[in-house]
Amino acid sequence: MKKYTLSTFSEVSQIISALSVVISLIYVGAQVNQNTKATQAAMRQSIADNDITYLMTGLDNSVLAVANYKYYSNIELSELEKNQLTAQQHVNFRVFENAFFQYQQELLEPETWARYKIIIKGLLTNNLAAKKMWSNMQKSFTKSFQEVVSLLLEDNTIVIGPNTKTVDSLDISN
């Protein structure tokens, strides 16, 4: 039978203490990483909010209401109405860009980002104001967002959960 001395217990307790310190440091590191992500996301949200607030100063809701009605009723638009719809899409795509950032930071659920991708694809495929805005303003968005949008436009499929569908078969009217 092996004898356990006070020295043996001391060594075991030192090993346990060292492991506890390592585990604590890993936990603290994870917390710092999570806090950093949250801080970056909050800062990015603030920047997006400021951008959107600024861009919205050029929008006139009464003109937009008429322009949207006329657009979806296939009634000819004035130049002001066309410009307002294009500016509205600029705001819209700033929201999408921020959602993409939140998705990259794992702060936005994949299902929500998948929904945004369907909307982005639909707008840039079917909405003249969105097409014009993207053509004129694309370079004002982050490179990573530009790349995602470019891939969406090249690809005719969007993956939603376990199902893969072509964009053309999806109902994006809602």
XYZ file of C-alpha atoms in Angstrom:
174
model
C 0.000 0.000 0.000
C 1.337 3.359 -1.041
C 1.794 6.002 1.606
C 0.546 9.480 0.962
C 2.593 12.121 2.622
C 1.799 15.711 3.301
C 4.121 16.529 0.421
C 2.000 14.437 -1.978
C -1.181 16.216 -0.927
C 0.596 19.547 -1.322
C 1.668 18.684 -4.873
C -1.841 17.530 -5.811
C -3.379 20.697 -4.399
C -0.861 22.818 -6.332
C -1.822 21.041 -9.558
C -5.514 21.563 -8.803
C -4.853 25.230 -8.024
C -2.919 25.670 -11.264
C -5.750 24.052 -13.246
C -8.265 26.306 -11.506
C -6.231 29.371 -12.457
C -5.990 28.218 -16.087
C -9.737 27.537 -16.255
C -10.448 30.940 -14.683
C -8.185 32.659 -17.213
C -9.924 30.886 -20.093
C -13.295 31.995 -18.697
C -12.109 35.599 -18.265
C -10.697 35.551 -21.808
C -14.019 34.354 -23.179
C -15.847 37.083 -21.255
C -13.464 39.766 -22.544
C -13.937 38.483 -26.103
C -17.710 38.552 -25.715
C -17.613 42.066 -24.228
C -15.374 43.221 -27.073
C -17.855 41.862 -29.626
C -20.751 43.545 -27.830
C -18.866 46.855 -27.651
C -17.952 46.680 -31.341
C -21.552 45.866 -32.234
C -22.858 48.770 -30.149
C -20.360 51.132 -31.757
C -21.259 49.871 -35.229
C -24.969 50.251 -34.418
C -24.362 53.840 -33.341
C -22.507 54.593 -36.577
C -25.301 53.004 -38.619
C -27.932 54.964 -36.688
C -26.058 58.208 -37.371
C -25.707 57.374 -41.079
C -29.380 56.510 -41.365
C -30.473 59.617 -39.463
C -28.367 61.781 -41.772
C -29.596 60.061 -44.935
C -33.216 60.348 -43.827
C -32.946 64.141 -43.596
C -33.182 64.181 -47.391
C -36.332 62.084 -47.488
C -39.806 63.569 -47.659
C -42.386 61.095 -46.374
C -45.265 62.697 -48.257
C -43.345 62.454 -51.541
C -42.290 58.885 -50.715
C -45.851 57.821 -49.989
C -46.998 59.050 -53.396
C -43.877 57.720 -55.138
C -44.272 54.244 -53.659
C -47.945 54.180 -54.627
C -47.152 55.288 -58.168
C -44.221 52.869 -58.479
C -46.248 49.822 -57.456
C -49.211 50.977 -59.569
C -47.006 51.390 -62.664
C -47.739 55.118 -62.856
C -44.984 57.334 -64.251
C -42.827 58.996 -61.587
C -41.455 62.523 -61.517
C -37.692 63.003 -61.187
C -38.171 64.045 -57.550
C -40.122 60.863 -56.833
C -37.473 58.716 -58.542
C -34.748 60.401 -56.518
C -36.683 59.949 -53.291
C -37.160 56.224 -53.957
C -33.449 55.861 -54.729
C -32.524 57.712 -51.525
C -34.944 55.498 -49.599
C -33.115 52.428 -50.915
C -29.813 53.924 -49.771
C -31.207 54.044 -46.234
C -32.614 50.550 -46.657
C -29.235 49.139 -47.709
C -27.482 50.841 -44.784
C -29.841 48.835 -42.576
C -28.903 45.675 -44.497
C -25.200 46.461 -44.185
C -25.550 46.854 -40.422
C -27.498 43.591 -40.224
C -24.679 41.892 -42.129
C -22.158 43.212 -39.600
C -24.327 41.954 -36.733
C -24.539 38.573 -38.474
C -20.739 38.443 -38.851
C -20.408 39.114 -35.120
C -22.866 36.265 -34.434
C -25.330 38.737 -32.924
C -27.976 38.197 -35.598
C -29.578 34.810 -36.117
C -28.717 33.051 -39.395
C -32.429 32.746 -40.228
C -32.861 36.521 -39.948
C -29.820 37.163 -42.149
C -31.167 34.631 -44.684
C -34.398 36.650 -44.826
C -32.432 39.845 -45.441
C -30.526 38.145 -48.268
C -33.812 37.258 -49.960
C -34.968 40.872 -49.675
C -31.643 42.245 -50.965
C -31.684 39.873 -53.926
C -35.315 40.714 -54.675
C -34.753 44.456 -54.524
C -31.657 44.409 -56.704
C -33.358 42.114 -59.188
C -36.771 43.793 -59.400
C -36.654 47.336 -57.982
C -35.352 50.062 -60.301
C -34.606 52.480 -57.448
C -32.569 49.830 -55.613
C -30.683 48.985 -58.815
C -29.894 52.652 -59.444
C -28.828 53.229 -55.841
C -26.539 50.177 -55.857
C -25.024 51.180 -59.183
C -24.260 54.696 -57.900
C -23.487 54.051 -54.224
C -22.065 50.519 -54.074
C -18.539 51.704 -53.290
C -19.763 53.612 -50.223
C -20.532 50.299 -48.498
C -17.976 48.080 -46.791
C -16.003 45.753 -49.052
C -17.331 42.684 -47.254
C -20.943 43.794 -47.771
C -20.225 44.586 -51.431
C -18.823 41.067 -51.846
C -21.883 39.460 -50.244
C -24.234 41.444 -52.463
C -22.148 40.570 -55.508
C -22.368 36.870 -54.633
C -26.119 37.177 -54.136
C -26.501 38.708 -57.569
C -24.363 35.997 -59.187
C -26.039 33.107 -57.390
C -29.563 32.030 -58.192
C -29.985 30.107 -54.941
C -30.388 31.061 -51.341
C -30.049 28.549 -48.551
C -32.697 28.772 -45.853
C -32.123 26.271 -43.104
C -31.953 22.777 -44.602
C -33.795 23.832 -47.774
C -32.192 25.277 -50.879
C -34.476 27.217 -53.178
C -33.964 29.321 -56.237
C -34.565 32.984 -55.622
C -37.129 33.041 -58.416
C -39.306 30.507 -56.582
C -39.455 32.498 -53.341
C -42.308 34.833 -52.490
C -40.576 38.040 -51.410
C -43.649 40.238 -51.609
C -44.195 40.186 -47.825
